[in-house]
Amino acid sequence: MYKILVTGACGQLGSVLVKRLRSKHGEHNVIASDIRSKPDIEELFIKLDVTDSNALEKVITKYQIKEIYHLAAILSAKGEESPLKTWDINIKSLLNVLEVSRLKNVKKVFYPSSIAVFGDHIDRNYTSQISCLSPKTVYGISKVAGENWCQYYFDNYGLDVRSIRYPGIIGYQSLPGGGTTDYAIDIFYKAIEGVEFKCFLSENTSLPMMFIDDAIRATIELMRAPKELIKTRSSYNISGISFSPAQIVESIKKLLPDFKITYKPDFRQGIAENWPSSINDSEARGDWGWNSKFNLDDITEIMIAELTKKNKIKTHNV
Ligand code: AKB
């Protein structure tokens, strides 16, 4: 088995993906890296700044890395606080990964894109893979450029780069990390604490979302699909479910009837209004067999159960 490197391994996707890859490929074949350090993935963990190409090259050479999941990035809402830094980090790190992969004979690279690539010139309902990409955030601009760079490295150097446009991802394993869709995680923390949730989106703003298990499975299925099935080398649309704050509240209230929410839209409302409300993922379904499994009530049930468990452990340890 060859060695795999995950960058941004302490993030929402990374922390779960590392565990899943290790259970599939063996503890010692998956090297987790991040610019931060986090105790629960200390095993084979490297502190790595991917914008430093020499440091990246050393890791790839030392561990003979043959596959990279490049997850390190600054997300949409956080990115708007410092646009130039976001562009610099998101693009520099990707170009380092692509170039070092080309030079060091890395076999496969995974690049996470996002629904943030879409902007105001789309049909927001059931948005197609091939749509006008006119993003309004620096995060979205960096993802469009990133997709094009992936296509370029595939076309010109034959680098086997694969990518997914993730919707908002909902998981209980880590705290929200600066995204516009992160309200749909934060809301569960408030619900189990019995605290009123102040929502930064308005009640009927529907966005594409996905449970973390589906997102991880999509990533692994895409990376394991035979090469000849991968027809899109920029990035694949994938769809899970779509819901608005009002709909998630309705779902939470089935289990926690006293839950309360107030709406105070801020700049993130503007970001959400430029994103699709639902996604057409027929290319991913047709090419490599993508199919999501979790609906909103499934997600609510799991989130409430898991966060309640975590909260009890926290309270017990205080
Ligand atoms: C964000 O909200 O920025 C991310 C994303 C949709 O890429 N969750």
Coordinates of C-alpha atoms and ligand atoms in Angstrom, one line a residue:
M1 CA 0.0 0.0 0.0
Y2 CA 1.4 3.4 -0.9
K3 CA 1.4 6.4 1.5
I4 CA -1.3 9.1 1.5
L5 CA -1.0 12.7 2.7
V6 CA -4.0 14.7 4.0
T7 CA -3.5 18.5 4.3
G8 CA -5.9 20.5 6.4
A9 CA -6.3 17.4 8.5
C10 CA -7.6 19.2 11.6
G11 CA -10.6 20.7 9.7
Q12 CA -14.2 19.5 9.5
L13 CA -13.6 17.1 6.6
G14 CA -10.0 16.3 7.3
S15 CA -10.5 15.0 10.9
V16 CA -13.1 12.5 9.7
L17 CA -11.4 11.6 6.4
V18 CA -8.1 10.8 8.1
K19 CA -9.8 8.2 10.4
R20 CA -11.8 6.7 7.5
L21 CA -8.7 6.4 5.3
R22 CA -6.7 4.9 8.1
S23 CA -9.3 2.3 8.7
K24 CA -9.2 1.4 5.0
H25 CA -5.5 1.7 4.2
G26 CA -3.8 1.2 7.6
E27 CA -2.8 3.6 10.4
H28 CA 0.8 4.1 9.1
N29 CA -0.1 4.7 5.5
V30 CA -2.0 7.9 6.1
I31 CA -0.1 11.0 7.2
A32 CA -2.2 13.8 8.6
S33 CA -0.9 17.4 8.3
D34 CA -2.1 20.8 9.2
I35 CA -0.8 24.2 10.0
R36 CA -2.4 23.8 13.5
S37 CA -1.9 20.8 15.8
K38 CA -4.7 18.8 17.3
P39 CA -4.3 16.1 19.9
D40 CA -6.7 13.4 18.7
I41 CA -4.9 12.7 15.4
E42 CA -1.4 13.0 16.8
E43 CA -0.4 9.6 15.4
L44 CA 1.6 10.3 12.2
F45 CA 0.7 14.0 12.4
I46 CA 2.9 16.6 10.8
K47 CA 2.7 20.3 11.3
L48 CA 2.9 21.6 7.7
D49 CA 2.3 24.9 6.0
V50 CA 1.4 23.9 2.5
T51 CA 2.2 27.4 1.2
D52 CA 5.8 26.5 1.8
S53 CA 6.7 24.3 -1.2
N54 CA 10.1 23.2 0.2
A55 CA 8.4 21.9 3.3
L56 CA 5.8 20.1 1.3
E57 CA 8.4 18.6 -1.0
K58 CA 10.4 17.3 2.0
V59 CA 7.3 15.5 3.4
I60 CA 6.4 14.0 0.0
T61 CA 10.0 12.7 -0.5
K62 CA 10.5 11.5 3.1
Y63 CA 7.2 9.5 3.2
Q64 CA 7.2 8.6 -0.5
I65 CA 3.7 10.0 -0.8
K66 CA 1.7 8.8 -3.8
E67 CA -1.8 10.3 -3.1
I68 CA -2.7 13.7 -1.6
Y69 CA -6.1 15.0 -0.3
H70 CA -5.5 18.7 -0.3
L71 CA -8.1 20.1 2.1
A72 CA -6.4 23.1 3.6
A73 CA -8.3 26.3 2.7
I74 CA -10.0 29.4 4.1
L75 CA -13.8 29.2 3.7
S76 CA -16.4 31.7 2.4
A77 CA -17.4 33.9 5.3
K78 CA -13.9 33.9 7.0
G79 CA -12.3 34.6 3.6
E80 CA -14.2 37.9 3.2
E81 CA -12.4 39.2 6.4
S82 CA -9.0 39.1 4.5
P83 CA -9.5 38.6 0.8
L84 CA -5.9 38.8 -0.3
K85 CA -4.7 36.5 2.4
T86 CA -7.4 34.0 1.4
W87 CA -6.5 34.1 -2.2
D88 CA -2.8 33.7 -1.4
I89 CA -3.3 30.7 0.9
N90 CA -6.0 28.9 -1.2
I91 CA -4.2 29.3 -4.5
K92 CA -0.5 29.1 -3.4
S93 CA -1.2 25.9 -1.5
L94 CA -3.0 24.3 -4.4
L95 CA -0.3 25.2 -6.9
N96 CA 2.4 23.8 -4.6
V97 CA 0.4 20.6 -4.3
L98 CA 0.0 20.3 -8.1
E99 CA 3.5 21.2 -9.0
V100 CA 5.2 19.0 -6.3
S101 CA 2.9 16.2 -7.4
R102 CA 4.0 16.5 -11.0
L103 CA 7.7 16.7 -10.1
K104 CA 7.6 13.9 -7.5
N105 CA 5.4 11.5 -9.3
V106 CA 2.4 11.6 -7.0
K107 CA -0.2 9.3 -8.5
K108 CA -3.5 11.0 -7.5
V109 CA -4.6 14.3 -6.0
F110 CA -8.0 15.3 -4.5
Y111 CA -9.1 18.9 -4.5
P112 CA -12.2 20.1 -2.7
S113 CA -14.2 22.7 -4.6
S114 CA -17.5 24.1 -3.5
I115 CA -21.0 25.4 -4.4
A116 CA -19.3 28.8 -3.9
V117 CA -18.0 28.7 -7.5
F118 CA -21.5 29.7 -8.6
G119 CA -22.7 33.3 -8.6
D120 CA -25.5 35.5 -9.8
H121 CA -25.8 34.2 -13.4
I122 CA -27.2 30.8 -12.6
D123 CA -30.5 29.1 -12.3
R124 CA -30.5 28.6 -8.5
N125 CA -32.8 25.6 -8.7
Y126 CA -31.1 22.4 -9.7
T127 CA -28.0 24.2 -10.8
S128 CA -26.1 22.3 -13.6
Q129 CA -22.5 21.2 -13.7
I130 CA -21.9 23.4 -16.7
S131 CA -23.1 26.8 -15.6
C132 CA -21.7 30.3 -15.7
L133 CA -19.2 30.6 -12.8
S134 CA -19.3 34.2 -11.5
P135 CA -18.6 33.9 -7.8
K136 CA -19.0 36.8 -5.4
T137 CA -16.6 35.8 -2.7
V138 CA -12.8 35.5 -2.8
Y139 CA -13.2 31.9 -1.6
G140 CA -15.5 31.2 -4.6
I141 CA -13.0 33.0 -7.0
S142 CA -10.2 30.9 -5.6
K143 CA -12.2 27.7 -6.1
V144 CA -13.0 28.5 -9.8
A145 CA -9.3 29.2 -10.4
G146 CA -8.4 26.0 -8.5
E147 CA -10.8 23.9 -10.7
N148 CA -9.2 25.4 -13.8
W149 CA -5.7 24.6 -12.5
C150 CA -6.7 21.0 -11.8
Q151 CA -8.0 20.7 -15.4
Y152 CA -4.7 22.3 -16.6
Y153 CA -2.5 19.8 -14.8
F154 CA -4.6 16.9 -16.1
D155 CA -4.6 18.2 -19.7
N156 CA -1.0 19.1 -19.8
Y157 CA 0.8 16.7 -17.5
G158 CA -1.7 13.8 -17.1
L159 CA -1.8 14.4 -13.3
D160 CA -4.8 12.4 -12.0
V161 CA -6.6 15.2 -10.2
R162 CA -10.1 14.6 -9.0
S163 CA -12.5 17.1 -7.4
I164 CA -15.9 17.6 -5.9
R165 CA -18.0 20.8 -5.4
Y166 CA -19.1 20.2 -1.9
P167 CA -22.3 21.7 -0.6
G168 CA -22.5 22.7 3.1
I169 CA -21.3 19.8 5.2
I170 CA -23.0 18.9 8.5
G171 CA -21.1 16.9 11.0
Y172 CA -20.8 16.6 14.8
Q173 CA -17.0 15.8 15.0
S174 CA -15.7 19.3 14.9
L175 CA -16.9 22.9 15.4
P176 CA -18.0 25.1 12.5
G177 CA -15.0 26.7 10.7
G178 CA -15.9 30.0 9.0
G179 CA -18.4 28.9 6.3
T180 CA -21.7 30.4 5.3
T181 CA -23.4 27.0 5.6
D182 CA -22.0 26.5 9.1
Y183 CA -25.2 27.9 10.7
A184 CA -26.6 24.4 10.0
I185 CA -24.0 22.9 12.5
D186 CA -24.1 25.7 15.1
I187 CA -27.9 25.4 15.3
F188 CA -27.6 21.9 16.8
Y189 CA -25.1 23.0 19.5
K190 CA -27.6 25.6 20.6
A191 CA -30.5 23.2 20.3
I192 CA -29.0 20.6 22.7
E193 CA -27.9 23.3 25.1
G194 CA -31.5 24.6 25.2
V195 CA -30.3 28.1 24.0
E196 CA -32.1 30.3 21.5
F197 CA -30.3 30.3 18.1
K198 CA -29.6 33.6 16.4
C199 CA -29.6 32.8 12.7
F200 CA -27.5 34.9 10.3
L201 CA -29.5 33.8 7.3
S202 CA -33.2 34.6 6.7
E203 CA -35.7 31.8 7.4
N204 CA -36.5 30.8 3.8
T205 CA -32.9 30.8 2.3
S206 CA -32.5 27.3 1.0
L207 CA -29.0 25.9 0.4
P208 CA -27.5 22.6 -0.7
M209 CA -26.3 20.5 2.2
M210 CA -24.9 17.1 2.9
F211 CA -24.2 14.9 6.0
I212 CA -20.5 14.3 6.7
D213 CA -20.8 10.5 6.1
D214 CA -22.1 11.1 2.6
A215 CA -19.4 13.7 1.9
I216 CA -16.6 11.3 3.0
R217 CA -18.1 8.4 1.1
A218 CA -18.3 10.6 -2.1
T219 CA -14.7 11.6 -1.7
I220 CA -13.5 8.0 -1.3
E221 CA -15.7 6.7 -4.0
L222 CA -14.5 9.3 -6.5
M223 CA -10.9 8.7 -5.6
R224 CA -11.3 4.9 -6.0
A225 CA -13.3 5.0 -9.2
P226 CA -11.5 3.6 -12.3
K227 CA -9.7 6.4 -14.1
E228 CA -11.6 6.0 -17.4
L229 CA -14.9 6.8 -15.6
I230 CA -13.7 10.2 -14.5
K231 CA -14.9 12.5 -17.3
T232 CA -14.9 15.8 -15.5
R233 CA -11.5 17.1 -14.5
S234 CA -12.5 20.5 -13.2
S235 CA -14.9 19.5 -10.4
Y236 CA -18.1 17.4 -10.0
N237 CA -21.4 18.8 -8.7
I238 CA -22.7 16.5 -6.0
S239 CA -26.0 16.8 -4.3
G240 CA -27.3 15.6 -0.9
I241 CA -30.3 17.6 0.3
S242 CA -31.5 21.2 0.3
F243 CA -33.2 23.0 3.2
S244 CA -33.8 26.4 4.7
P245 CA -33.3 27.5 8.3
A246 CA -37.1 27.2 8.7
Q247 CA -37.0 23.6 7.6
I248 CA -34.2 22.6 9.9
V249 CA -36.0 24.2 12.8
E250 CA -39.1 22.2 11.9
S251 CA -37.0 19.0 12.0
I252 CA -35.3 19.9 15.3
K253 CA -38.6 20.7 16.9
K254 CA -39.8 17.1 16.2
L255 CA -37.2 16.0 18.9
L256 CA -36.8 19.2 20.9
P257 CA -40.2 21.0 20.8
D258 CA -39.1 24.0 22.9
F259 CA -36.3 25.0 20.5
K260 CA -36.3 28.7 19.6
I261 CA -34.8 30.7 16.8
T262 CA -34.5 34.4 15.9
Y263 CA -33.4 35.7 12.5
K264 CA -30.8 38.4 12.1
P265 CA -29.4 38.2 8.5
D266 CA -25.9 39.7 8.1
F267 CA -23.4 39.8 5.2
R268 CA -23.6 36.0 4.9
Q269 CA -27.2 36.4 3.6
G270 CA -25.7 38.1 0.5
I271 CA -23.3 35.2 0.0
A272 CA -26.0 32.6 0.3
E273 CA -28.3 34.4 -2.1
N274 CA -25.7 34.0 -4.8
W275 CA -25.4 30.2 -4.3
P276 CA -27.6 27.5 -5.7
S277 CA -30.6 26.4 -3.7
S278 CA -30.3 22.9 -5.1
I279 CA -27.8 21.0 -7.3
N280 CA -28.0 18.9 -10.4
D281 CA -25.4 16.1 -10.0
S282 CA -26.3 13.9 -13.0
E283 CA -22.7 13.8 -14.2
A284 CA -21.4 12.4 -10.9
R285 CA -24.3 9.9 -10.8
G286 CA -23.8 8.8 -14.3
D287 CA -19.9 8.7 -14.4
W288 CA -19.0 7.1 -11.0
G289 CA -22.3 6.1 -9.5
W290 CA -22.8 8.9 -6.9
N291 CA -25.9 8.7 -4.7
S292 CA -26.5 10.4 -1.3
K293 CA -28.1 8.5 1.6
F294 CA -29.1 10.9 4.4
N295 CA -32.2 13.1 4.5
L296 CA -32.8 16.0 6.9
D297 CA -34.5 14.1 9.7
D298 CA -31.8 11.4 9.6
I299 CA -29.2 14.1 10.0
T300 CA -31.1 15.9 12.8
E301 CA -31.5 12.6 14.7
I302 CA -27.8 11.8 14.5
M303 CA -26.6 15.3 15.3
I304 CA -28.8 15.6 18.4
A305 CA -27.8 12.1 19.6
E306 CA -24.0 12.6 19.1
L307 CA -23.8 16.2 20.4
T308 CA -25.9 15.2 23.5
K309 CA -23.4 12.4 24.1
K310 CA -20.4 14.8 23.7
N311 CA -22.1 17.4 26.0
K312 CA -22.6 14.7 28.7
I313 CA -19.0 13.7 28.6
K314 CA -17.9 17.4 28.7
T315 CA -20.2 18.1 31.7
H316 CA -19.1 14.9 33.4
N317 CA -15.4 15.9 33.0
V318 CA -15.9 19.4 34.4
Ligands
AKB1 C1 -18.8 27.5 3.1 O1 -19.9 27.8 3.6 O2 -17.9 28.4 2.9 C2 -18.5 26.1 2.8 C3 -18.7 25.7 1.4 C4 -20.1 25.6 0.9 O3 -17.8 25.5 0.7 N1 -19.2 25.2 3.7

